[in-house]
Coordinates of C-alpha atoms in Angstrom, one line a residue:
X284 CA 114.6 23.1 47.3
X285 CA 114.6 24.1 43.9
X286 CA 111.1 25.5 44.3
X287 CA 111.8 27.3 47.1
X288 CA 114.0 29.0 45.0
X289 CA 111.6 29.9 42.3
X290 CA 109.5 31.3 45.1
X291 CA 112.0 33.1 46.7
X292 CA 112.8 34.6 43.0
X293 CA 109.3 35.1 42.4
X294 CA 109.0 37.8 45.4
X295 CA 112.0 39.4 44.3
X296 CA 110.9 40.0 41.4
X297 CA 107.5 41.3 42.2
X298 CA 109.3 43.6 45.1
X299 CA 111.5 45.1 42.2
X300 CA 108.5 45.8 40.6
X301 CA 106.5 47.9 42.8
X302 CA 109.6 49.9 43.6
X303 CA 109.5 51.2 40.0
X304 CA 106.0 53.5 39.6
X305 CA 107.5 54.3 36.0
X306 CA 106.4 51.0 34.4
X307 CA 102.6 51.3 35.2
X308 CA 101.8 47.6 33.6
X309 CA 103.3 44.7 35.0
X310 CA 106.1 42.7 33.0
X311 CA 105.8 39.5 34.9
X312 CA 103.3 36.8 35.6
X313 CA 101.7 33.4 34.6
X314 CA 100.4 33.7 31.5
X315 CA 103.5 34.2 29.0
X316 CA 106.0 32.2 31.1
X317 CA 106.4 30.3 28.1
X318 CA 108.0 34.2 25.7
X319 CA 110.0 34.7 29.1
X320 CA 112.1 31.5 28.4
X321 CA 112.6 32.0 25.0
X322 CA 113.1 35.7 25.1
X323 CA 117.0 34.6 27.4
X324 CA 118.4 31.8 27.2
X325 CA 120.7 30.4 29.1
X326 CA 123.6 29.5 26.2
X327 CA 123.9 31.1 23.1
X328 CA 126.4 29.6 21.4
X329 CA 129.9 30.7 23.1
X330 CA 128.0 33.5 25.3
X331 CA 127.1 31.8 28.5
X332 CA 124.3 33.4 31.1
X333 CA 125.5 35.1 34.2
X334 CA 122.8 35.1 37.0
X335 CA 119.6 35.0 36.8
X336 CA 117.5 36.9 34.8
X337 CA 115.6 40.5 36.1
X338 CA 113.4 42.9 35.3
X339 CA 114.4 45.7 32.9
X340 CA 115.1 48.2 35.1
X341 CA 117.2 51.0 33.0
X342 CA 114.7 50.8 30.9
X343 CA 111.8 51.5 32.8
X344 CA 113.5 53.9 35.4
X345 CA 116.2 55.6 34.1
X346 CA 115.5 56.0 30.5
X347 CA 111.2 56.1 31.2
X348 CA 110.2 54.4 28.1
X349 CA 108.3 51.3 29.4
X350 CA 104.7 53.3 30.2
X351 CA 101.0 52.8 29.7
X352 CA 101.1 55.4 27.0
X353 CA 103.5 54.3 25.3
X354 CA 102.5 50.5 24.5
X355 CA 99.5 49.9 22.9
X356 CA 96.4 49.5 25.2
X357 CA 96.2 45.9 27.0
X358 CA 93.7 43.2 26.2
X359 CA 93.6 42.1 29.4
X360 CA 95.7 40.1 31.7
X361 CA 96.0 37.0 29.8
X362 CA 97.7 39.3 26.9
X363 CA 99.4 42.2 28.4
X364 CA 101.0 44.6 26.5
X365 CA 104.8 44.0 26.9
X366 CA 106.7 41.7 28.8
X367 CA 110.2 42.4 29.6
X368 CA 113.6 40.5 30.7
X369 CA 117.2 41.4 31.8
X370 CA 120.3 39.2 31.8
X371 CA 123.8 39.5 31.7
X372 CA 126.2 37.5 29.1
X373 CA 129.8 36.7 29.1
X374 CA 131.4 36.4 25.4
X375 CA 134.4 34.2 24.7
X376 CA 136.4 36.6 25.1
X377 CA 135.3 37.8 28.3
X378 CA 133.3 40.4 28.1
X379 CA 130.4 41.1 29.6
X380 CA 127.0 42.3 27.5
X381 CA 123.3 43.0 29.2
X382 CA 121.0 41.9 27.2
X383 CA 117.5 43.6 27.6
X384 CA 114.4 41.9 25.6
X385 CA 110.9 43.4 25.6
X386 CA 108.3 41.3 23.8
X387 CA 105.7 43.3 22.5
X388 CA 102.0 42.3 20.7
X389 CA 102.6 43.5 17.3
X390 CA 105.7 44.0 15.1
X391 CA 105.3 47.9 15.1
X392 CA 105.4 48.0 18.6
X393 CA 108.7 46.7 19.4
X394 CA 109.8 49.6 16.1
X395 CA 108.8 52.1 18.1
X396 CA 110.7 51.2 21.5
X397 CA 113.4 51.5 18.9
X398 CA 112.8 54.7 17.9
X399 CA 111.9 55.7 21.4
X400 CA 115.5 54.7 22.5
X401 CA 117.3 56.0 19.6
X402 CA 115.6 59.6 20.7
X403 CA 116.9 58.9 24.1
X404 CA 120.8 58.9 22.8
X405 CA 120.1 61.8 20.6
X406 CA 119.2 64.0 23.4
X407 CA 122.5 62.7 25.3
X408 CA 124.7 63.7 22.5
X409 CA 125.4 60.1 21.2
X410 CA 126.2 59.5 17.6
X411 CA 124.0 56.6 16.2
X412 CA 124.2 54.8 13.4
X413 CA 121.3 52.7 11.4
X414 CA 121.9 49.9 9.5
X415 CA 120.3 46.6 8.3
X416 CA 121.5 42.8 8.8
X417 CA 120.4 39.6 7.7
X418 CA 118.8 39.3 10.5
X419 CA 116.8 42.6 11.1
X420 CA 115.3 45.2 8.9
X421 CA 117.1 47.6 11.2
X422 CA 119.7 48.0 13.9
X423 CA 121.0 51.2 15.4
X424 CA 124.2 50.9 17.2
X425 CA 126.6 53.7 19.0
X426 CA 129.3 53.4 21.3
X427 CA 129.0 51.1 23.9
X428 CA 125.6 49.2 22.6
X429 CA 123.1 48.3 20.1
X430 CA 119.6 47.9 19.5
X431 CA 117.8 45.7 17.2
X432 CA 114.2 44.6 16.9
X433 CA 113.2 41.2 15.6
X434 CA 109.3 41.0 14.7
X435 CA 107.3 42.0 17.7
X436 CA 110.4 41.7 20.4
X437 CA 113.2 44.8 21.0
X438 CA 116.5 43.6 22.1
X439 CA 119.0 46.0 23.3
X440 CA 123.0 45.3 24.3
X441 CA 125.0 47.1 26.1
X442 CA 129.0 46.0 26.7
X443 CA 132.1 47.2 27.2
X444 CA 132.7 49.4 24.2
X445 CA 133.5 50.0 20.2
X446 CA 136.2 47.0 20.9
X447 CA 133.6 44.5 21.5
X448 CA 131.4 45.3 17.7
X449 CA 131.7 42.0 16.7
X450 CA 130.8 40.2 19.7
X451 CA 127.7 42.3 20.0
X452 CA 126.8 41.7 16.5
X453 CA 127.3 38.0 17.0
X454 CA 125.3 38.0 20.5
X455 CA 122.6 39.9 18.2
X456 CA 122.2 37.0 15.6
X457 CA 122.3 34.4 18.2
X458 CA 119.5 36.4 20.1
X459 CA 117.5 36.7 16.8
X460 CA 117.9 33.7 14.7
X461 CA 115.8 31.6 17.3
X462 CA 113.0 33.5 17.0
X463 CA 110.0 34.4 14.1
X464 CA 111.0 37.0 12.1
X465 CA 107.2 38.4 11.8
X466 CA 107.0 40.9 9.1
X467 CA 110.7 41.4 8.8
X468 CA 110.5 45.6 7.4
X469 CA 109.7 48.6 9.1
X470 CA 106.4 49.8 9.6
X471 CA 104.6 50.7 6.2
X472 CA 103.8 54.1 7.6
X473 CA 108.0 54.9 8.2
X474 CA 107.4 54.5 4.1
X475 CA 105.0 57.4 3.4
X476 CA 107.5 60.0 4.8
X477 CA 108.3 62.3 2.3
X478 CA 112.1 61.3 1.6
X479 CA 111.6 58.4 4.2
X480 CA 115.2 56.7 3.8
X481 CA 116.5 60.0 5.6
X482 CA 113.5 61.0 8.2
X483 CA 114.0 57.5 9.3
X484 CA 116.6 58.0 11.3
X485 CA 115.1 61.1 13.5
X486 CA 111.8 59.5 13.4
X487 CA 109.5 58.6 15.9
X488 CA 106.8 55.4 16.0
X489 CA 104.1 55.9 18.2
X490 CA 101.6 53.2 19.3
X491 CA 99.9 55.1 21.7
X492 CA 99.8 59.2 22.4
X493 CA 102.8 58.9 25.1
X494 CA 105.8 59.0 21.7
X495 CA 104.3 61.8 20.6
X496 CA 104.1 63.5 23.4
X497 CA 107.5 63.1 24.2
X498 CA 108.6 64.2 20.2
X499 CA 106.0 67.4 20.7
X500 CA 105.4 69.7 23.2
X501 CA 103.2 72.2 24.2
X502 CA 100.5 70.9 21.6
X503 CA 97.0 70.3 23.1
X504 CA 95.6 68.8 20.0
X505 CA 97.2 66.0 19.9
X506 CA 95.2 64.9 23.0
X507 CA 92.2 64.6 20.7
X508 CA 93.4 61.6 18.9
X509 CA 92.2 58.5 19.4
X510 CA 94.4 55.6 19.6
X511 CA 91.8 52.8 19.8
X512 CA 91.1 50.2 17.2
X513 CA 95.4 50.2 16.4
X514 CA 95.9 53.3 15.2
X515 CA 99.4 54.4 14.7
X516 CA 101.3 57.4 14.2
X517 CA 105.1 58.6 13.0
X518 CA 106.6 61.9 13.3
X519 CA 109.9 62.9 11.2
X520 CA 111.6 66.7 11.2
X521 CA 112.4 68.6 8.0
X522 CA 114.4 71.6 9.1
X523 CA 112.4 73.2 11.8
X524 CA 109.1 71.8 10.4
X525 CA 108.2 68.7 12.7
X526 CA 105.3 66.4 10.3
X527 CA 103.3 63.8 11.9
X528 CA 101.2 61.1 9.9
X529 CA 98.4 59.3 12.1
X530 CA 96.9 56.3 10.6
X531 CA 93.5 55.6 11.4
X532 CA 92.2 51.8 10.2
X533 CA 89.1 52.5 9.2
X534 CA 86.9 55.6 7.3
X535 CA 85.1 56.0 10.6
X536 CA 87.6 56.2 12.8
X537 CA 89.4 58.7 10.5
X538 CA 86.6 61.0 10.5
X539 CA 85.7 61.5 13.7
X540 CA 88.7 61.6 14.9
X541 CA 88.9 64.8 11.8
X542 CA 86.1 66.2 13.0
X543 CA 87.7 66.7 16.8
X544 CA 91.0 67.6 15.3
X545 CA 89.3 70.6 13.3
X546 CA 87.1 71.8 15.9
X547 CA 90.0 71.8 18.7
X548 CA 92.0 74.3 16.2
X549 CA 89.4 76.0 15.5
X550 CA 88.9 76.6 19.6
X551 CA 92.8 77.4 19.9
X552 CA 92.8 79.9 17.1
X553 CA 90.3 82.1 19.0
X554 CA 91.8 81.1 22.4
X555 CA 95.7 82.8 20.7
X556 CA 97.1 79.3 21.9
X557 CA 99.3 77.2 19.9
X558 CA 98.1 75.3 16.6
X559 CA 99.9 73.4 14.0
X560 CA 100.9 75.0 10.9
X561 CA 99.3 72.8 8.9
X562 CA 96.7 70.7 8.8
X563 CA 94.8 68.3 6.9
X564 CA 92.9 64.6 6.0
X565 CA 94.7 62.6 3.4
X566 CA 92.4 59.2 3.0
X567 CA 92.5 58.0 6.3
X568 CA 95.6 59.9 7.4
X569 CA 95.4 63.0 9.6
X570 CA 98.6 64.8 8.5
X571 CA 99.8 67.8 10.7
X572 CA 103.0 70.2 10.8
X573 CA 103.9 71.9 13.6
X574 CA 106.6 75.1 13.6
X575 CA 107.4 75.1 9.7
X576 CA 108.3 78.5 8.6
X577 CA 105.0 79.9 7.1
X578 CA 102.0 78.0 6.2
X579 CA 102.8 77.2 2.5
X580 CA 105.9 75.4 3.4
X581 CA 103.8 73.2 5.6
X582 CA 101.3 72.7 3.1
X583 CA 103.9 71.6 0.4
X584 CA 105.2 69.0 3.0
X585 CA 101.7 67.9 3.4
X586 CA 101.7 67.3 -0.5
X587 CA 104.1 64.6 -0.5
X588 CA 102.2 62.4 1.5
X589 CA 100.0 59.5 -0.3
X590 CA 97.9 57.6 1.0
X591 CA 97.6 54.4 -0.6
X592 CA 94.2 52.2 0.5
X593 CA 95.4 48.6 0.8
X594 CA 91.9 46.1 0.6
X595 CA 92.5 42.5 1.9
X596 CA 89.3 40.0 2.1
X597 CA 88.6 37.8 4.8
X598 CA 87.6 35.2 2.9
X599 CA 87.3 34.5 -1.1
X600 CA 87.6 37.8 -3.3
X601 CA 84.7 37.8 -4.9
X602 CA 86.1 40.1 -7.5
X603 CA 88.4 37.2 -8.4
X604 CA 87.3 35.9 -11.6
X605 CA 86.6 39.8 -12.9
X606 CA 90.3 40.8 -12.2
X607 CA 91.1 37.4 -13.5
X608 CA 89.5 37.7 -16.7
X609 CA 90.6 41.6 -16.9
X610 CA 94.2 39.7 -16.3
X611 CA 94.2 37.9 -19.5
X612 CA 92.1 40.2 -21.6
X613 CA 94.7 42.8 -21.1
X614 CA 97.6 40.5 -22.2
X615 CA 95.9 39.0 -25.1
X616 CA 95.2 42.6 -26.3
X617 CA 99.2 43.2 -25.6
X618 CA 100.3 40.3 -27.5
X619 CA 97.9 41.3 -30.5
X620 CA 99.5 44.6 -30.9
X621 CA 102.8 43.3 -30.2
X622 CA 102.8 40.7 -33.2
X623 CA 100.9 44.1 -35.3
X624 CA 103.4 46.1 -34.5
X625 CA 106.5 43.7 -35.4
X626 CA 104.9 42.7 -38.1
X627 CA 104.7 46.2 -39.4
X628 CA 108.3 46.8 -39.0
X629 CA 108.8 44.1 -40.3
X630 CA 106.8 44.8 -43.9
X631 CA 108.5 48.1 -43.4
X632 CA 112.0 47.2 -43.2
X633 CA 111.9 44.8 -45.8
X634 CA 110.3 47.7 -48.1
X635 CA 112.8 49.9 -46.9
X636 CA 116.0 47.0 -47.8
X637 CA 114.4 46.3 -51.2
X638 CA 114.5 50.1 -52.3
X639 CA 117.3 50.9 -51.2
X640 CA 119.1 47.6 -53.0
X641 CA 117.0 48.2 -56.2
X642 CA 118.4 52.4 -56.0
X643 CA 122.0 51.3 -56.1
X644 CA 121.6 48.6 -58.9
X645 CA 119.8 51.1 -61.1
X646 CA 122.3 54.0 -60.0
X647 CA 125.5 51.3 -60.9
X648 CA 123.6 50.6 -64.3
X649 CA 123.0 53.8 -65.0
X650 CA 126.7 54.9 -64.5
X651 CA 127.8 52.2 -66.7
X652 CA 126.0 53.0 -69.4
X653 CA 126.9 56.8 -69.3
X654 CA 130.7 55.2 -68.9
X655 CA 130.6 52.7 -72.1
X656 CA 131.7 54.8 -75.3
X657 CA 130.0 52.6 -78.2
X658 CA 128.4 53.9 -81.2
X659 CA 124.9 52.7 -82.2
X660 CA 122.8 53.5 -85.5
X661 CA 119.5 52.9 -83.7
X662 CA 118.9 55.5 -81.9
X663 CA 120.1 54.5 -78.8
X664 CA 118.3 51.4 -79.4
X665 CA 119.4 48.0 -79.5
X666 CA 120.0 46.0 -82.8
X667 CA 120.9 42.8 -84.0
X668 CA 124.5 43.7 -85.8
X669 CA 124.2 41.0 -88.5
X670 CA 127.4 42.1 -90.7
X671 CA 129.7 40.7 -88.1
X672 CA 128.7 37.3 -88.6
X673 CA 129.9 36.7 -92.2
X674 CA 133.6 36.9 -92.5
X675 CA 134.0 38.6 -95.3
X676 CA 132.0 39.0 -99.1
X677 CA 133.4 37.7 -102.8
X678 CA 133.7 40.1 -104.7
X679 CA 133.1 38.4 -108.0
X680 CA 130.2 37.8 -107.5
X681 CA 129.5 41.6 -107.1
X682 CA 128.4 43.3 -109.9
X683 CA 130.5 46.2 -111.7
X684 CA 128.0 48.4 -112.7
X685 CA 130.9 51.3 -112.9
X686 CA 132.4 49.0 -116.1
X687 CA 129.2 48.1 -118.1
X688 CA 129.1 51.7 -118.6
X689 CA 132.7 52.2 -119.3

């Protein structure tokens, strides 16, 4: 019986699926049953499952995120690129919250169903708010729901309003705390944006070419990038100037992919169509800016972006032992001039202490000898004053010259 209904659920789901052309890879089958019973649960703590679970339908139809171009390119089908689940929950105090998971291949993936969703409230007028918990780097939450990722899998939760916050916050850390946390930050990339706390929150994460087509329009040379090899891409606005970053994983890859980019400019220019304002390789970045004032304001904005080369080895570093040995020459040398220089102030201040001690002892000296009013017959000199010893002469013994002559 019970497999008959497994069946029966089966073909329901797969009917549900071909009545949605939108999603354009398929979110269910054999080989990740395993992520699909982790992804929903059927108790979370006080939040208990209502019906079985169902394919993510809003998301695919109404809000047109989950497409080919916008995951990254499948493997094949033991590894597709997304797999996605829908279930309803009922919180203690009866609410009810649907919970939408999409588990995705790589951490940055799931980031940019984020982003792709927070665009989606933007353009209906919503007011959203990002914000970091203990567990995700990011969250973005608005009236009615809230989205979180948590490392390669997006959740989002919808309920009955701004009353239920904390319910949906709690549903949140139930959802998350199961799971692997990956690399638990956003995307390096988000981090090269000029001013990046603030762009993050109108930014958009692209995997593939579909998130930046939907960012930017009417912009043919976009189509020459190649998204092979996991290149990935983010695009922020600065006032009217709209600045995209594509990062390219290898030297190669970056310039060929340059090398199209110029030439297809270079063919819109003398076609009069429309080019960026900007553009230019940094490293292995291919940086444009599309509708910035003038072309020095774009190139400015350009400025700000650094590419930093990050080199990891597969195996040993063979430079080990160099940097090693660089390591502790460097802090030898810094102790050695560390114990010169305190030692120097040290001689120094004890110079400066003496001399100033042995000024004011000869100054007080000085003063007291100028002060003392005592006569002296040796010019200043000192002499042994004899006269004082003997208490007084005999006078008879004296002789009276004054009456020999008398």
């Amino acid at each position: 019986m019970e497999s008959v209904f497994i069946v029966g659920l089966r073909l329901r789901l797969l009917a549900t699926c071909l009545i949605i052309p939108t999603v354009g890879v398929c979110i269910i089958g054999q080989p990740r049953e395993q992520e699909h019973a982790r992804l929903l649960p059927g108790d979370l703590g006080k939040f208990h499952q209502l019906g079985p679970e169902r394919l993510p339908i809003k998301l695919a139809k109404e809000d047109q995120i989950l497409r080919p171009d916008v995951f990254r390119a499948s493997l094949g089908g033991d590894d597709p690129s997304f797999v996605g689940r829908e279930a309803d929950y009922l919180s203690p105090l009866g609410d009810k919250f649907t919970v939408e998971a999409i588990s995705t291949r790589r951490d940055s993936d799931a980031y940019s169903l984020l982003t792709l969703v927070a665009k989606r409230l933007r353009d209906r007028r919503a007011e959203v708010s990002w914000k970091s918990e203990d567990f995700t780097p990011v969250m973005i939450l608005w009236s009615g729901g809230g989205a979180f990722v948590r490392g390669p899998i997006f959740f989002r939760l919808t309920g009955p309003g701004q009353r239920s916050l904390d319910d949906q916050v709690s549903l949140s850390r139930l959802l998350a705390e199961r799971l692997d946390k990956g690399e638990d930050d956003v995307p390096v990339l988000v981090k090269h944006l000029p001013d990046w706390q603030t762009a993050q929150r109108n930014a958009i994460y692209a995997v593939n070419i579909g998130a930046l087509r939907d960012s930017i329009s009417n912009q043919s040379v976009l189509n020459e990038l190649n998204f092979d090899g996991g290149t990935e891409a983010v695009t922020a606005n600065y006032g009217q100037s709209q600045l995209v970053i594509v990062e390219f994983t290898t030297p190669q890859f970056a310039g060929d992919n340059d090398r199209r980019i110029v030439a297809k400019i270079q063919e819109l220019k003398s076609l009069s169509q429309s080019v960026p304002t900007a553009y230019r390789r940094v490293g292995n970045y291919s940086v444009f800016v599309f509708n910035a004032p003038d072309e020095k304001t774009a190139n400015e904005l350009i400025d700000q972006v650094r590419y930093e080369q990050v080199v990891q080895w597969l195996g040993d570093d063979p430079h080990l032992y160099e940097r090693i040995q660089r390591y502790f020459a460097q802090k030898t040398a810094g102790v050695v001039i560390a114990v010169l220089e305190s030692s120097g102030l040290s001689v120094l201040l004890c110079l400066g202490v003496g001399g100033l001690c042995g000024a004011l002892l000869f100054r007080r000296r000085r003063a007291r000898q100028r002060q003392a009013d005592a006569y002296s017959d040796a010019g200043g000199m000192v002499r042994l004053n004899l006269d004082e010893i003997n208490d007084g002469s005999d006078a008879s013994r004296l002789l009276q010259g004054s009456n020999k002559h008398g």
